[in-house]
Amino acid sequence: MPATPSPGRVGDVRRQNLALVLGWIQGRGGATRAQLAAESGLTKASVSSLVADLLESGLVLEANVTRDGERGRPGTGIVLNPARGALAAEINVDYLAVGVLDFTGELLFHETRERHNRGSKPADVLSLLVAMAQQAATKASGAGVELLAGELTVPGLVDAERNVVLAAPNLGWADVDLSEELPTLLPDAPFGVSLSNEANSAALAELWFGHGANHGKSDRFRDFLYVSGEVGVGGGLVIDSQLFAGPQGHAGEIGHVVVNPDGPLCACGGHGCLETFAGQDAIYSAAGIEQDSNTGPMALLLKRAHDGDDLAVSGVEQAGRYLGIAVASTARVANVSAVVLGGHFEALEEWIAPALRRSLDHFAPGLIPEGNVAFSGLGRTGALIGAAATSVRRILGNPYELIP
């Protein structure tokens, strides 16, 4: 009978220390060997050995870095290698997207293709997305960036362990097994391709690069609800600067919080969900806008709202009112006092923000302070950035896979 592995084995300790050192390098934007030894608590000899392995793996580079508070010539520091990166792919109801993020957190390029995916067969959608991913990988290679991992993010509940889309009502998908299709997005990636929920990915992007990011800002949000507005409405919960997904990974589904028990049927099978009042289709309908308009429904909605069209403005304000009900209820349960809105809520900020504020003040006075209603600045790239950044962190958390 084989012996049970001991958590204190030399190999296990070295794996942990490699990840520890990489974490310090990422968090500091680069550090000298002396700084890494001082901050990690490891000996200088251990740090030098670990850094040598990381340099050989290609995950890090040597560069001149300035020591905080010190004068003189910059020291030789260790930084993450910008020639390494990750791919992100997104399936949404009305578009497909791919993007490449390097290890410094820069979105090198991305592509979005408008497409009606509702009711489409998963195989048909994946074949198109694979072609887009291949083009992105070719561009990355041409720019000298090696892609080590990828992530596909979708607007629905997922089982990330089994690579199964459990339910994506607005796509018409249920129990879709993608375990064979995912690797085809990036066949040669040593860390493979994972699966995630679109709103959770966007929430992580907001945490790491937006209102939750620690860039010396005293007003950053450590606890917040992220709300994603697309054809559906999704959400992600961030607690103590960590994504809280719940025991099955489905926490934060604010789009299916009931805001009107007598409301219309939702794609999830329930009635009166927030999505039936604040999703794109619901807003267009309330604003009297035909979705087959040649101008494009969102462009037309924005034009009419800017022109002061009563029906357009009231349709957006209705969405803001019901959004306030859902945010107030969720914030009370989750004990958060900030909300960040993305997707079409960001585009409609001028009209939806006052309506949301009035709703919050009416239903939950004082719960969400005035300055704690924010709108994401990441636009449509939020979910892509979050998905790719998750892959980067997955790599950095397990660098031993690349150590020769």
Short mmCIF file of C-alpha atoms in Angstrom, two decimals:
data_model
loop_
_atom_site.label_atom_id
_atom_site.label_comp_id
_atom_site.label_asym_id
_atom_site.label_seq_id
_atom_site.Cartn_x
_atom_site.Cartn_y
_atom_site.Cartn_z
CA MET A 1 0.00 0.00 0.00
CA PRO A 2 1.55 3.36 -1.02
CA ALA A 3 2.50 5.75 1.72
CA THR A 4 0.28 8.78 2.27
CA PRO A 5 2.08 11.90 1.01
CA SER A 6 3.27 14.17 3.77
CA PRO A 7 2.38 17.86 3.48
CA GLY A 8 5.88 18.67 4.69
CA ARG A 9 7.76 16.97 1.87
CA VAL A 10 10.57 18.99 0.32
CA GLY A 11 8.77 19.08 -3.04
CA ASP A 12 5.56 20.39 -1.49
CA VAL A 13 7.40 23.08 0.45
CA ARG A 14 9.24 24.18 -2.66
CA ARG A 15 5.99 24.41 -4.63
CA GLN A 16 4.51 26.61 -1.91
CA ASN A 17 7.60 28.81 -1.77
CA LEU A 18 7.68 29.28 -5.54
CA ALA A 19 4.07 30.47 -5.44
CA LEU A 20 4.84 32.64 -2.40
CA VAL A 21 7.72 34.40 -4.13
CA LEU A 22 5.68 34.90 -7.31
CA GLY A 23 2.88 36.39 -5.23
CA TRP A 24 5.25 38.94 -3.73
CA ILE A 25 6.64 39.81 -7.16
CA GLN A 26 3.13 40.31 -8.55
CA GLY A 27 1.93 42.31 -5.55
CA ARG A 28 4.92 44.66 -5.58
CA GLY A 29 5.21 45.05 -9.34
CA GLY A 30 8.75 43.74 -9.03
CA ALA A 31 11.17 43.29 -6.13
CA THR A 32 14.85 42.67 -5.52
CA ARG A 33 16.05 39.38 -4.13
CA ALA A 34 16.81 41.08 -0.82
CA GLN A 35 13.27 42.47 -0.62
CA LEU A 36 11.81 39.08 -1.43
CA ALA A 37 13.85 37.46 1.34
CA ALA A 38 12.87 40.12 3.87
CA GLU A 39 9.16 40.10 3.04
CA SER A 40 8.71 36.36 2.57
CA GLY A 41 10.75 35.32 5.60
CA LEU A 42 12.83 32.95 3.48
CA THR A 43 16.62 32.91 3.55
CA LYS A 44 18.52 34.79 0.85
CA ALA A 45 19.94 31.49 -0.39
CA SER A 46 16.45 29.99 -0.72
CA VAL A 47 15.16 33.05 -2.55
CA SER A 48 18.10 33.00 -4.96
CA SER A 49 17.46 29.33 -5.74
CA LEU A 50 13.73 29.90 -6.25
CA VAL A 51 14.31 32.94 -8.43
CA ALA A 52 16.77 30.97 -10.56
CA ASP A 53 14.06 28.37 -11.24
CA LEU A 54 11.50 31.05 -12.04
CA LEU A 55 13.89 32.78 -14.43
CA GLU A 56 14.56 29.50 -16.20
CA SER A 57 10.82 28.83 -16.49
CA GLY A 58 10.31 32.15 -18.27
CA LEU A 59 7.68 33.37 -15.80
CA VAL A 60 9.86 36.26 -14.58
CA LEU A 61 12.63 38.53 -15.84
CA GLU A 62 15.40 40.59 -14.31
CA ALA A 63 14.94 44.36 -14.54
CA ASN A 64 16.07 47.55 -12.83
CA VAL A 65 13.67 48.45 -10.02
CA THR A 66 13.73 51.46 -7.70
CA ARG A 67 13.83 50.69 -4.00
CA ASP A 68 11.10 52.58 -2.15
CA GLY A 69 12.54 55.32 0.05
CA GLU A 70 16.13 54.64 -0.98
CA ARG A 71 18.56 56.75 -2.96
CA GLY A 72 21.17 55.64 -5.43
CA ARG A 73 21.13 53.43 -8.45
CA PRO A 74 18.14 51.12 -8.99
CA GLY A 75 18.64 47.56 -7.86
CA THR A 76 18.30 44.48 -10.04
CA GLY A 77 14.79 43.28 -9.43
CA ILE A 78 12.56 40.45 -10.53
CA VAL A 79 9.40 41.26 -12.48
CA LEU A 80 6.70 39.18 -14.13
CA ASN A 81 7.46 38.44 -17.76
CA PRO A 82 5.16 40.49 -20.04
CA ALA A 83 5.87 37.98 -22.83
CA ARG A 84 3.65 35.45 -21.03
CA GLY A 85 -0.11 35.74 -20.92
CA ALA A 86 -3.55 34.14 -20.95
CA LEU A 87 -6.50 33.94 -23.32
CA ALA A 88 -10.08 34.77 -22.37
CA ALA A 89 -13.17 33.90 -24.40
CA GLU A 90 -16.75 35.00 -23.72
CA ILE A 91 -20.09 33.72 -24.94
CA ASN A 92 -22.95 36.13 -24.37
CA VAL A 93 -26.47 36.20 -25.69
CA ASP A 94 -25.80 38.75 -28.42
CA TYR A 95 -22.04 38.58 -28.97
CA LEU A 96 -18.86 36.52 -28.82
CA ALA A 97 -15.54 37.93 -27.62
CA VAL A 98 -11.92 36.94 -27.13
CA GLY A 99 -9.00 38.76 -25.55
CA VAL A 100 -5.38 38.36 -24.49
CA LEU A 101 -4.01 39.61 -21.17
CA ASP A 102 -0.30 39.63 -20.38
CA PHE A 103 1.24 39.00 -16.97
CA THR A 104 1.40 42.74 -16.22
CA GLY A 105 -2.40 42.94 -16.44
CA GLU A 106 -2.52 44.72 -19.80
CA LEU A 107 -5.26 43.73 -22.23
CA LEU A 108 -3.12 43.53 -25.36
CA PHE A 109 -6.02 43.17 -27.76
CA HIS A 110 -9.58 41.93 -27.92
CA GLU A 111 -12.26 41.27 -30.51
CA THR A 112 -16.05 41.31 -30.22
CA ARG A 113 -18.43 39.91 -32.83
CA GLU A 114 -22.13 40.65 -32.65
CA ARG A 115 -24.13 37.45 -32.96
CA HIS A 116 -27.53 36.23 -31.79
CA ASN A 117 -26.64 33.15 -29.74
CA ARG A 118 -30.01 32.59 -28.10
CA GLY A 119 -31.17 29.09 -29.06
CA SER A 120 -27.95 28.30 -30.93
CA LYS A 121 -26.44 24.85 -30.59
CA PRO A 122 -23.39 24.89 -28.29
CA ALA A 123 -21.29 23.15 -30.96
CA ASP A 124 -22.06 25.88 -33.50
CA VAL A 125 -21.17 28.66 -31.06
CA LEU A 126 -17.99 26.92 -29.93
CA SER A 127 -16.78 26.39 -33.49
CA LEU A 128 -16.99 30.12 -34.16
CA LEU A 129 -15.33 30.93 -30.86
CA VAL A 130 -12.50 28.48 -31.53
CA ALA A 131 -11.76 30.28 -34.82
CA MET A 132 -11.66 33.61 -32.98
CA ALA A 133 -9.40 32.13 -30.30
CA GLN A 134 -7.02 30.78 -32.92
CA GLN A 135 -6.75 34.23 -34.48
CA ALA A 136 -6.06 35.77 -31.08
CA ALA A 137 -3.39 33.16 -30.35
CA THR A 138 -1.76 33.91 -33.69
CA LYS A 139 -1.72 37.63 -32.89
CA ALA A 140 -0.26 36.91 -29.47
CA SER A 141 2.49 34.79 -31.00
CA GLY A 142 3.24 37.52 -33.51
CA ALA A 143 3.61 39.97 -30.63
CA GLY A 144 6.00 37.59 -28.86
CA VAL A 145 3.53 36.57 -26.14
CA GLU A 146 3.20 32.91 -25.16
CA LEU A 147 -0.26 31.94 -23.91
CA LEU A 148 -0.10 29.52 -21.00
CA ALA A 149 -3.78 29.20 -20.03
CA GLY A 150 -7.28 30.26 -20.94
CA GLU A 151 -10.78 30.68 -19.56
CA LEU A 152 -14.22 30.63 -21.14
CA THR A 153 -16.84 32.72 -19.37
CA VAL A 154 -20.60 32.36 -19.99
CA PRO A 155 -23.81 34.04 -18.73
CA GLY A 156 -25.09 31.16 -16.64
CA LEU A 157 -24.55 28.82 -13.74
CA VAL A 158 -21.50 26.60 -14.20
CA ASP A 159 -19.86 23.61 -12.59
CA ALA A 160 -16.23 24.60 -13.04
CA GLU A 161 -14.95 21.27 -11.73
CA ARG A 162 -16.76 19.27 -14.43
CA ASN A 163 -16.70 22.01 -17.12
CA VAL A 164 -20.48 21.92 -17.41
CA VAL A 165 -22.84 24.84 -18.07
CA LEU A 166 -25.62 23.90 -15.67
CA ALA A 167 -28.14 26.53 -16.76
CA ALA A 168 -27.89 29.50 -19.11
CA PRO A 169 -31.57 30.35 -19.64
CA ASN A 170 -30.99 33.27 -21.98
CA LEU A 171 -28.92 31.04 -24.26
CA GLY A 172 -31.39 28.17 -23.92
CA TRP A 173 -28.65 25.87 -22.57
CA ALA A 174 -28.96 23.35 -19.75
CA ASP A 175 -26.45 20.70 -18.61
CA VAL A 176 -24.07 21.39 -21.50
CA ASP A 177 -20.83 19.46 -21.04
CA LEU A 178 -17.90 21.43 -22.50
CA SER A 179 -15.11 19.19 -21.22
CA GLU A 180 -14.15 18.15 -24.76
CA GLU A 181 -14.63 21.57 -26.38
CA LEU A 182 -12.73 23.72 -23.86
CA PRO A 183 -9.23 22.41 -24.72
CA THR A 184 -9.77 23.26 -28.39
CA LEU A 185 -9.79 26.98 -27.54
CA LEU A 186 -6.09 26.80 -26.67
CA PRO A 187 -4.83 23.26 -27.42
CA ASP A 188 -1.20 23.69 -26.39
CA ALA A 189 -1.74 25.62 -23.16
CA PRO A 190 0.15 23.85 -20.33
CA PHE A 191 -2.39 25.05 -17.75
CA GLY A 192 -5.44 24.24 -19.88
CA VAL A 193 -8.71 26.14 -20.25
CA SER A 194 -11.21 26.62 -17.43
CA LEU A 195 -14.89 27.66 -17.26
CA SER A 196 -16.49 30.51 -15.31
CA ASN A 197 -19.61 32.61 -14.86
CA GLU A 198 -19.55 35.93 -16.76
CA ALA A 199 -20.73 38.12 -13.87
CA ASN A 200 -18.22 36.57 -11.45
CA SER A 201 -15.43 37.19 -13.96
CA ALA A 202 -16.49 40.82 -14.33
CA ALA A 203 -16.67 41.19 -10.54
CA LEU A 204 -13.09 39.93 -10.27
CA ALA A 205 -11.98 42.42 -12.91
CA GLU A 206 -13.58 45.17 -10.86
CA LEU A 207 -11.85 43.88 -7.73
CA TRP A 208 -8.39 43.67 -9.30
CA PHE A 209 -8.46 46.55 -11.80
CA GLY A 210 -11.43 48.76 -10.89
CA HIS A 211 -13.13 50.07 -7.77
CA GLY A 212 -11.76 47.28 -5.59
CA ALA A 213 -8.15 47.59 -6.72
CA ASN A 214 -5.49 48.48 -4.17
CA HIS A 215 -3.52 51.22 -5.89
CA GLY A 216 -3.04 53.37 -2.85
CA LYS A 217 -6.70 54.41 -2.94
CA SER A 218 -8.29 54.97 0.46
CA ASP A 219 -11.79 54.84 -1.05
CA ARG A 220 -11.52 51.44 -2.74
CA PHE A 221 -14.32 48.97 -2.09
CA ARG A 222 -13.38 45.86 -0.10
CA ASP A 223 -16.96 44.60 0.05
CA PHE A 224 -19.34 45.20 -2.83
CA LEU A 225 -22.01 43.77 -5.07
CA TYR A 226 -21.20 43.83 -8.77
CA VAL A 227 -24.21 43.89 -11.13
CA SER A 228 -23.76 43.02 -14.79
CA GLY A 229 -26.36 44.28 -17.23
CA GLU A 230 -26.64 42.46 -20.55
CA VAL A 231 -29.62 40.69 -22.12
CA GLY A 232 -29.82 39.12 -18.68
CA VAL A 233 -28.72 40.54 -15.34
CA GLY A 234 -25.92 38.85 -13.44
CA GLY A 235 -24.11 39.57 -10.22
CA GLY A 236 -21.01 38.81 -8.22
CA LEU A 237 -20.35 39.27 -4.50
CA VAL A 238 -17.00 40.48 -3.21
CA ILE A 239 -16.44 40.10 0.54
CA ASP A 240 -13.20 41.24 2.19
CA SER A 241 -11.58 41.64 -1.24
CA GLN A 242 -12.42 38.04 -2.20
CA LEU A 243 -15.06 36.74 -4.57
CA PHE A 244 -17.74 34.98 -2.54
CA ALA A 245 -19.33 32.39 -4.80
CA GLY A 246 -21.11 30.30 -2.19
CA PRO A 247 -20.89 26.54 -1.54
CA GLN A 248 -21.94 25.63 -5.09
CA GLY A 249 -20.46 28.69 -6.80
CA HIS A 250 -23.79 30.35 -7.55
CA ALA A 251 -23.97 33.21 -5.04
CA GLY A 252 -24.72 36.70 -6.29
CA GLU A 253 -27.44 35.79 -8.81
CA ILE A 254 -29.21 39.12 -8.35
CA GLY A 255 -30.88 38.92 -11.75
CA HIS A 256 -33.22 36.30 -10.34
CA VAL A 257 -34.06 38.06 -7.10
CA VAL A 258 -37.85 38.52 -7.12
CA VAL A 259 -38.70 42.23 -7.15
CA ASN A 260 -42.39 41.91 -8.07
CA PRO A 261 -44.24 38.68 -7.17
CA ASP A 262 -46.91 39.51 -9.77
CA GLY A 263 -44.34 40.24 -12.46
CA PRO A 264 -43.88 38.51 -15.81
CA LEU A 265 -42.43 35.08 -16.50
CA CYS A 266 -38.63 34.99 -16.50
CA ALA A 267 -36.37 32.81 -18.64
CA CYS A 268 -35.40 30.96 -15.44
CA GLY A 269 -38.99 29.75 -15.06
CA GLY A 270 -39.85 32.04 -12.14
CA HIS A 271 -41.93 35.20 -12.10
CA GLY A 272 -41.07 38.81 -11.30
CA CYS A 273 -37.26 38.49 -11.36
CA LEU A 274 -35.15 41.64 -11.62
CA GLU A 275 -34.12 40.53 -15.11
CA THR A 276 -37.70 40.93 -16.35
CA PHE A 277 -37.54 44.64 -15.50
CA ALA A 278 -33.86 45.58 -15.86
CA GLY A 279 -32.54 43.27 -18.60
CA GLN A 280 -31.98 44.79 -22.03
CA ASP A 281 -35.09 43.24 -23.57
CA ALA A 282 -37.24 44.48 -20.70
CA ILE A 283 -35.89 48.04 -20.92
CA TYR A 284 -36.35 48.19 -24.69
CA SER A 285 -39.90 46.95 -24.35
CA ALA A 286 -40.75 49.47 -21.62
CA ALA A 287 -39.17 52.24 -23.72
CA GLY A 288 -41.22 51.29 -26.80
CA ILE A 289 -38.18 50.34 -28.87
CA GLU A 290 -38.26 47.61 -31.49
CA GLN A 291 -35.20 45.37 -31.21
CA ASP A 292 -34.93 44.90 -34.96
CA SER A 293 -34.35 48.63 -35.43
CA ASN A 294 -31.74 49.42 -38.10
CA THR A 295 -30.15 51.94 -35.75
CA GLY A 296 -29.57 49.33 -33.06
CA PRO A 297 -31.82 49.27 -29.99
CA MET A 298 -29.26 50.58 -27.48
CA ALA A 299 -28.18 53.43 -29.74
CA LEU A 300 -31.81 54.33 -30.31
CA LEU A 301 -32.60 54.16 -26.60
CA LEU A 302 -29.68 56.46 -25.78
CA LYS A 303 -30.70 58.93 -28.50
CA ARG A 304 -34.31 59.07 -27.33
CA ALA A 305 -33.27 59.42 -23.70
CA HIS A 306 -30.90 62.27 -24.59
CA ASP A 307 -33.75 63.90 -26.51
CA GLY A 308 -35.94 63.68 -23.41
CA ASP A 309 -38.40 61.14 -24.81
CA ASP A 310 -40.77 60.39 -21.92
CA LEU A 311 -41.24 56.71 -22.77
CA ALA A 312 -37.52 56.07 -23.10
CA VAL A 313 -36.66 57.87 -19.87
CA SER A 314 -39.47 56.19 -17.93
CA GLY A 315 -38.38 52.76 -19.20
CA VAL A 316 -34.85 53.29 -17.89
CA GLU A 317 -36.10 54.79 -14.64
CA GLN A 318 -38.36 51.76 -14.07
CA ALA A 319 -35.30 49.54 -14.42
CA GLY A 320 -33.46 51.72 -11.89
CA ARG A 321 -36.32 51.47 -9.41
CA TYR A 322 -36.46 47.68 -9.51
CA LEU A 323 -32.68 47.51 -9.50
CA GLY A 324 -32.75 49.45 -6.23
CA ILE A 325 -35.17 46.93 -4.71
CA ALA A 326 -32.91 44.01 -5.64
CA VAL A 327 -29.72 45.76 -4.51
CA ALA A 328 -31.27 46.74 -1.18
CA SER A 329 -32.45 43.18 -0.51
CA THR A 330 -29.13 41.62 -1.51
CA ALA A 331 -27.06 44.15 0.40
CA ARG A 332 -29.01 43.46 3.60
CA VAL A 333 -28.52 39.72 3.31
CA ALA A 334 -24.85 39.90 2.26
CA ASN A 335 -23.96 42.82 4.57
CA VAL A 336 -22.29 44.90 1.86
CA SER A 337 -22.57 48.68 1.56
CA ALA A 338 -21.38 49.33 -2.01
CA VAL A 339 -22.54 48.42 -5.50
CA VAL A 340 -20.74 48.62 -8.84
CA LEU A 341 -22.74 48.46 -12.06
CA GLY A 342 -21.47 47.38 -15.47
CA GLY A 343 -22.78 46.45 -18.90
CA HIS A 344 -25.74 48.47 -20.16
CA PHE A 345 -26.20 50.02 -16.71
CA GLU A 346 -22.90 51.79 -17.31
CA ALA A 347 -24.11 53.14 -20.68
CA LEU A 348 -27.38 54.33 -19.08
CA GLU A 349 -25.75 55.86 -15.99
CA GLU A 350 -27.12 59.38 -16.62
CA TRP A 351 -30.71 58.21 -16.16
CA ILE A 352 -30.44 55.01 -14.16
CA ALA A 353 -28.22 56.41 -11.38
CA PRO A 354 -30.78 58.95 -10.04
CA ALA A 355 -33.59 56.37 -10.23
CA LEU A 356 -31.47 53.78 -8.44
CA ARG A 357 -30.49 56.31 -5.77
CA ARG A 358 -34.13 57.26 -5.14
CA SER A 359 -35.09 53.59 -4.91
CA LEU A 360 -32.30 52.80 -2.44
CA ASP A 361 -33.18 55.80 -0.30
CA HIS A 362 -36.84 54.73 -0.24
CA PHE A 363 -36.42 51.02 0.41
CA ALA A 364 -33.18 51.00 2.42
CA PRO A 365 -32.27 54.49 3.66
CA GLY A 366 -28.65 54.75 4.75
CA LEU A 367 -27.74 51.19 3.67
CA ILE A 368 -25.72 52.24 0.60
CA PRO A 369 -23.98 55.61 1.25
CA GLU A 370 -24.06 58.28 -1.43
CA GLY A 371 -20.53 57.65 -2.69
CA ASN A 372 -20.91 53.88 -2.72
CA VAL A 373 -22.93 53.56 -5.91
CA ALA A 374 -20.35 53.30 -8.69
CA PHE A 375 -20.26 52.47 -12.36
CA SER A 376 -17.55 50.31 -13.89
CA GLY A 377 -15.13 51.87 -16.33
CA LEU A 378 -14.19 48.57 -17.94
CA GLY A 379 -17.04 48.50 -20.45
CA ARG A 380 -17.62 45.30 -22.37
CA THR A 381 -14.12 44.05 -21.59
CA GLY A 382 -14.80 43.46 -17.88
CA ALA A 383 -15.63 39.76 -18.11
CA LEU A 384 -12.75 39.11 -20.52
CA ILE A 385 -10.25 40.86 -18.25
CA GLY A 386 -11.50 39.03 -15.18
CA ALA A 387 -11.43 35.63 -16.90
CA ALA A 388 -7.92 36.12 -18.28
CA ALA A 389 -6.63 37.51 -14.98
CA THR A 390 -8.04 34.46 -13.20
CA SER A 391 -6.01 32.27 -15.54
CA VAL A 392 -2.87 34.32 -14.86
CA ARG A 393 -3.35 33.89 -11.13
CA ARG A 394 -3.92 30.17 -11.63
CA ILE A 395 -0.53 29.98 -13.34
CA LEU A 396 1.23 32.05 -10.72
CA GLY A 397 -0.31 29.96 -7.95
CA ASN A 398 1.13 26.75 -9.39
CA PRO A 399 4.39 27.67 -11.18
CA TYR A 400 5.95 24.29 -10.46
CA GLU A 401 4.30 22.95 -13.63
CA LEU A 402 6.79 24.96 -15.70
CA ILE A 403 9.92 24.35 -13.65
CA PRO A 404 12.30 22.15 -15.67
#
